[in-house]
CSV table of C-alpha atoms and ligand atoms in Angstrom, one decimal:
chain,number,residue,atom,x,y,z
V,712,UNK,CA,-17.6,38.8,0.6
V,713,UNK,CA,-16.1,35.3,0.0
V,714,UNK,CA,-13.8,33.9,2.8
V,715,UNK,CA,-10.4,32.7,1.8
V,716,UNK,CA,-9.2,29.2,2.8
V,717,UNK,CA,-6.6,30.9,5.0
V,718,UNK,CA,-9.4,32.8,6.9
V,719,UNK,CA,-11.4,29.7,7.4
V,720,UNK,CA,-8.3,27.8,8.6
V,721,UNK,CA,-7.4,30.6,11.0
V,722,UNK,CA,-10.9,30.5,12.4
V,723,UNK,CA,-10.7,26.7,12.8
V,724,UNK,CA,-7.5,27.2,14.7
V,725,UNK,CA,-9.0,30.0,16.9
V,726,UNK,CA,-11.9,27.7,17.8
V,727,UNK,CA,-9.5,24.9,18.6
V,728,UNK,CA,-7.5,26.6,21.3
V,729,UNK,CA,-6.7,24.4,24.3
V,730,UNK,CA,-4.4,24.6,27.2
V,731,UNK,CA,-3.0,21.0,27.3
V,732,UNK,CA,0.8,21.5,27.9
V,733,UNK,CA,1.8,18.2,26.3
V,734,UNK,CA,-0.3,18.8,23.2
V,735,UNK,CA,1.1,22.3,23.0
V,736,UNK,CA,4.7,21.1,23.2
V,737,UNK,CA,4.0,18.5,20.5
V,738,UNK,CA,2.6,21.2,18.3
V,739,UNK,CA,5.8,23.2,18.6
V,740,UNK,CA,8.0,20.2,18.0
V,741,UNK,CA,6.0,19.1,15.0
V,742,UNK,CA,6.3,22.5,13.5
V,743,UNK,CA,10.1,22.5,14.1
V,744,UNK,CA,10.5,19.0,12.7
V,745,UNK,CA,8.0,19.5,9.9
V,746,UNK,CA,6.3,16.4,11.1
V,747,UNK,CA,2.7,16.2,9.8
V,748,UNK,CA,0.6,15.9,13.0
V,749,UNK,CA,-3.1,16.4,12.5
V,750,UNK,CA,-3.0,19.6,14.6
V,751,UNK,CA,-5.5,21.1,17.0
V,752,UNK,CA,-8.5,21.6,14.7
V,753,UNK,CA,-8.6,18.0,13.4
V,754,UNK,CA,-7.4,16.7,16.8
V,755,UNK,CA,-10.3,18.4,18.6
V,756,UNK,CA,-12.7,17.1,15.9
V,757,UNK,CA,-11.5,13.5,16.5
V,758,UNK,CA,-11.9,14.0,20.3
V,759,UNK,CA,-15.4,15.4,19.8
V,760,UNK,CA,-16.4,12.3,17.6
V,761,UNK,CA,-15.0,10.0,20.3
V,762,UNK,CA,-16.9,11.8,23.1
V,763,UNK,CA,-20.1,12.0,21.0
V,764,UNK,CA,-20.1,8.3,20.3
V,765,UNK,CA,-18.9,7.2,23.8
V,766,UNK,CA,-16.0,5.4,22.1
V,767,UNK,CA,-13.9,3.2,24.5
V,768,UNK,CA,-12.1,1.1,21.9
V,769,UNK,CA,-10.1,3.0,19.4
V,770,UNK,CA,-7.5,1.8,16.9
V,771,UNK,CA,-5.0,4.2,15.2
V,772,UNK,CA,-3.9,2.7,11.9
V,773,UNK,CA,-0.6,4.5,11.5
V,774,UNK,CA,0.5,6.8,14.2
V,775,UNK,CA,3.2,9.3,14.9
V,776,UNK,CA,4.4,11.2,18.0
V,777,UNK,CA,1.2,10.3,19.8
V,778,UNK,CA,-0.6,13.6,19.1
V,779,UNK,CA,-3.9,12.2,17.8
V,780,UNK,CA,-3.4,9.4,20.3
V,781,UNK,CA,-3.6,11.8,23.2
V,782,UNK,CA,-6.8,13.5,21.9
V,783,UNK,CA,-8.4,10.0,21.6
V,784,UNK,CA,-7.0,8.9,25.0
V,785,UNK,CA,-8.5,11.9,26.7
V,786,UNK,CA,-11.9,11.1,25.1
V,787,UNK,CA,-11.7,7.4,26.1
V,788,UNK,CA,-10.9,8.3,29.7
V,789,UNK,CA,-13.8,10.8,29.9
V,790,UNK,CA,-16.0,8.0,28.4
V,791,UNK,CA,-15.2,5.7,31.3
V,792,UNK,CA,-11.9,4.1,30.2
V,793,UNK,CA,-10.8,1.7,27.5
V,794,UNK,CA,-8.0,1.3,25.0
V,795,UNK,CA,-6.3,3.3,22.2
V,796,UNK,CA,-4.0,1.3,20.0
V,797,UNK,CA,-0.9,3.2,18.6
V,798,UNK,CA,0.7,1.6,15.6
V,799,UNK,CA,3.9,2.7,13.8
V,800,UNK,CA,6.8,1.0,12.0
V,801,UNK,CA,9.4,3.4,13.3
V,802,UNK,CA,10.9,2.5,16.7
V,803,UNK,CA,12.0,6.1,17.4
V,804,UNK,CA,8.6,7.5,16.7
V,805,UNK,CA,7.0,4.8,18.9
V,806,UNK,CA,9.5,5.7,21.7
V,807,UNK,CA,8.7,9.4,21.4
V,808,UNK,CA,5.0,8.6,21.5
V,809,UNK,CA,5.4,6.5,24.6
V,810,UNK,CA,7.2,9.4,26.3
V,811,UNK,CA,4.5,11.9,25.3
V,812,UNK,CA,1.6,9.7,26.3
V,813,UNK,CA,3.4,8.9,29.6
V,814,UNK,CA,4.0,12.6,30.4
V,815,UNK,CA,0.4,13.3,29.8
V,816,UNK,CA,-0.6,10.5,32.1
V,817,UNK,CA,-2.4,8.2,29.7
V,818,UNK,CA,0.0,5.2,29.5
V,819,UNK,CA,-2.7,3.0,31.2
V,820,UNK,CA,-5.0,3.5,28.2
V,821,UNK,CA,-2.6,3.2,25.2
V,822,UNK,CA,-1.2,0.0,23.7
V,823,UNK,CA,1.9,0.5,21.5
V,824,UNK,CA,2.7,-1.7,18.5
V,825,UNK,CA,5.9,-1.3,16.4
V,826,UNK,CA,4.8,-3.2,13.3
V,827,UNK,CA,3.0,-2.8,10.0
V,828,UNK,CA,-0.3,-1.1,10.7
V,829,UNK,CA,-2.8,-3.0,8.6
V,830,UNK,CA,-1.4,-6.4,9.6
V,831,UNK,CA,-1.5,-5.2,13.3
V,832,UNK,CA,-5.2,-4.3,12.8
V,833,UNK,CA,-5.9,-7.7,11.2
V,834,UNK,CA,-4.3,-9.4,14.2
V,835,UNK,CA,-6.1,-7.2,16.7
V,836,UNK,CA,-9.2,-8.4,18.6
V,837,UNK,CA,-12.1,-6.3,17.4
V,838,UNK,CA,-14.6,-4.8,17.2
V,839,UNK,CA,-13.5,-1.2,17.6
V,840,UNK,CA,-15.7,1.9,18.1
V,841,UNK,CA,-13.4,4.2,16.1
V,842,UNK,CA,-10.6,3.4,13.6
V,843,UNK,CA,-8.5,6.4,12.7
V,844,UNK,CA,-6.5,5.9,9.5
V,845,UNK,CA,-3.3,7.9,8.7
V,846,UNK,CA,-1.1,5.4,7.0
V,847,UNK,CA,0.8,5.9,3.7
V,848,UNK,CA,-1.8,7.1,1.3
V,849,UNK,CA,-1.1,4.4,-1.4
V,850,UNK,CA,-2.2,1.9,1.3
V,851,UNK,CA,-5.6,3.5,1.9
V,852,UNK,CA,-7.7,1.4,-0.6
V,853,UNK,CA,-6.5,-2.0,0.7
V,854,UNK,CA,-7.1,-1.0,4.3
V,855,UNK,CA,-10.8,-0.4,3.8
V,856,UNK,CA,-12.0,-4.1,4.0
V,857,UNK,CA,-9.8,-4.7,7.1
V,858,UNK,CA,-11.2,-1.6,8.8
V,859,UNK,CA,-14.7,-2.7,7.9
V,860,UNK,CA,-14.2,-6.1,9.4
V,861,UNK,CA,-12.8,-4.7,12.7
V,862,UNK,CA,-15.3,-1.9,13.1
V,863,UNK,CA,-18.6,-2.5,15.0
V,864,UNK,CA,-21.8,-1.5,13.2
V,865,UNK,CA,-22.4,2.0,14.5
V,866,UNK,CA,-18.7,2.6,14.7
V,867,UNK,CA,-16.8,5.3,12.8
V,868,UNK,CA,-13.8,5.4,10.5
V,869,UNK,CA,-12.0,8.7,10.6
V,870,UNK,CA,-9.4,9.0,7.8
V,871,UNK,CA,-6.9,11.8,7.3
V,872,UNK,CA,-5.6,13.7,4.2
V,873,UNK,CA,-8.7,13.1,2.0
V,874,UNK,CA,-7.9,16.4,0.1
V,875,UNK,CA,-4.2,15.6,0.0
V,876,UNK,CA,-3.1,19.2,-0.3
V,877,UNK,CA,-5.4,19.6,-3.3
V,878,UNK,CA,-3.6,17.0,-5.3
V,879,UNK,CA,-6.8,15.0,-5.9
V,880,UNK,CA,-8.1,17.8,-8.0
V,881,UNK,CA,-5.1,17.7,-10.4
V,882,UNK,CA,-5.8,15.1,-13.1
V,883,UNK,CA,-2.1,15.1,-14.1
V,884,UNK,CA,-1.2,13.8,-10.6
V,885,UNK,CA,-1.3,10.1,-11.0
V,886,UNK,CA,1.1,9.3,-8.1
V,887,UNK,CA,0.3,6.2,-6.0
V,888,UNK,CA,-0.5,8.4,-2.9
V,889,UNK,CA,-2.9,10.7,-4.8
V,890,UNK,CA,-4.5,7.7,-6.5
V,891,UNK,CA,-4.8,5.9,-3.2
V,892,UNK,CA,-6.8,8.8,-1.7
V,893,UNK,CA,-9.0,9.0,-4.8
V,894,UNK,CA,-9.6,5.3,-4.9
V,895,UNK,CA,-10.4,5.0,-1.2
V,896,UNK,CA,-13.1,7.7,-1.6
V,897,UNK,CA,-14.6,5.9,-4.7
V,898,UNK,CA,-14.7,2.6,-2.8
V,899,UNK,CA,-16.4,4.2,0.2
V,900,UNK,CA,-19.0,5.9,-2.1
V,901,UNK,CA,-19.7,2.4,-3.6
V,902,UNK,CA,-20.2,0.8,-0.2
V,903,UNK,CA,-23.8,1.2,1.0
V,904,UNK,CA,-22.8,-0.1,4.5
V,905,UNK,CA,-21.2,3.3,5.2
V,906,UNK,CA,-22.7,6.8,5.5
V,907,UNK,CA,-19.9,9.4,5.2
V,908,UNK,CA,-19.0,13.0,4.7
V,909,UNK,CA,-15.8,15.0,4.2
V,910,UNK,CA,-15.0,17.3,7.1
V,911,UNK,CA,-13.0,20.2,5.6
V,912,UNK,CA,-10.6,20.6,8.5
V,913,UNK,CA,-6.9,20.9,7.8
V,914,UNK,CA,-6.2,18.4,4.9
V,915,UNK,CA,-9.7,16.9,5.0
V,916,UNK,CA,-11.0,14.1,7.3
V,917,UNK,CA,-13.6,11.7,6.1
V,918,UNK,CA,-15.9,10.5,8.8
V,919,UNK,CA,-17.6,7.2,7.8
V,920,UNK,CA,-20.3,5.6,9.9
V,921,UNK,CA,-20.8,1.9,9.5
V,922,UNK,CA,-24.6,1.4,9.3
V,923,UNK,CA,-24.7,-2.3,8.3
D,1114,DHB,C1,1.5,14.7,5.1
D,1114,DHB,C2,0.4,15.0,6.0
D,1114,DHB,C3,-0.2,14.0,6.6
D,1114,DHB,O1,-1.2,14.3,7.5
D,1114,DHB,C4,0.2,12.7,6.5
D,1114,DHB,O2,-0.5,11.8,7.1
D,1114,DHB,C5,1.3,12.4,5.7
D,1114,DHB,C6,1.9,13.4,5.0
D,1114,DHB,C7,2.2,15.8,4.4
D,1114,DHB,O3,1.8,17.0,4.6
D,1114,DHB,O4,3.1,15.5,3.6
D,1115,MG,MG1,-2.2,12.5,8.0
């Protein structure tokens, strides 16, 4: 019997159950607002990557309510402390993220930037252990050299929406967002300084390890 995508997604969700009240409230709010947070399965995967690599310096390139930020902040604290950078253009989103991060008790670990994300990474002092990328998808290809410069050798890029709701499989879809996701993947394939794989959780996260 072949499993359906829905069955696999439901199983991912089942295996991602947690009892963090702030994350839970954010999941409810995001569903209500139709705001595309990464959700518990991808969030827990990011947390696991951060724990596994002992990450203490994490940069989020494009953030939202602070949902992924909180998963990373938890890992950084458990790894001994450090910093998670939250970057977003929108002041209201940044304000909500500050409130969420504060309520969860991680304000000491998170630095908030209200600015263009790639420029903020360019200006940040590296290197980082993990860079999580969730900016507008048409900006993905141009962000790769900046992430590479700011990532330590042995560090990880985690990048969201690499399936883009299946749009990448539709050749008639030539929109800038879909092209951005495709082109980023091609550039990563061409760069032998990275080892990577697509993790089929939610909308697909690529994990790319900088090996040189
Ligand atoms: C959507 C989902 C995302 O994870 C994102 O970063 C941007 C948009 C969406 O579902 O439209
Ligand atoms: Mg996303």
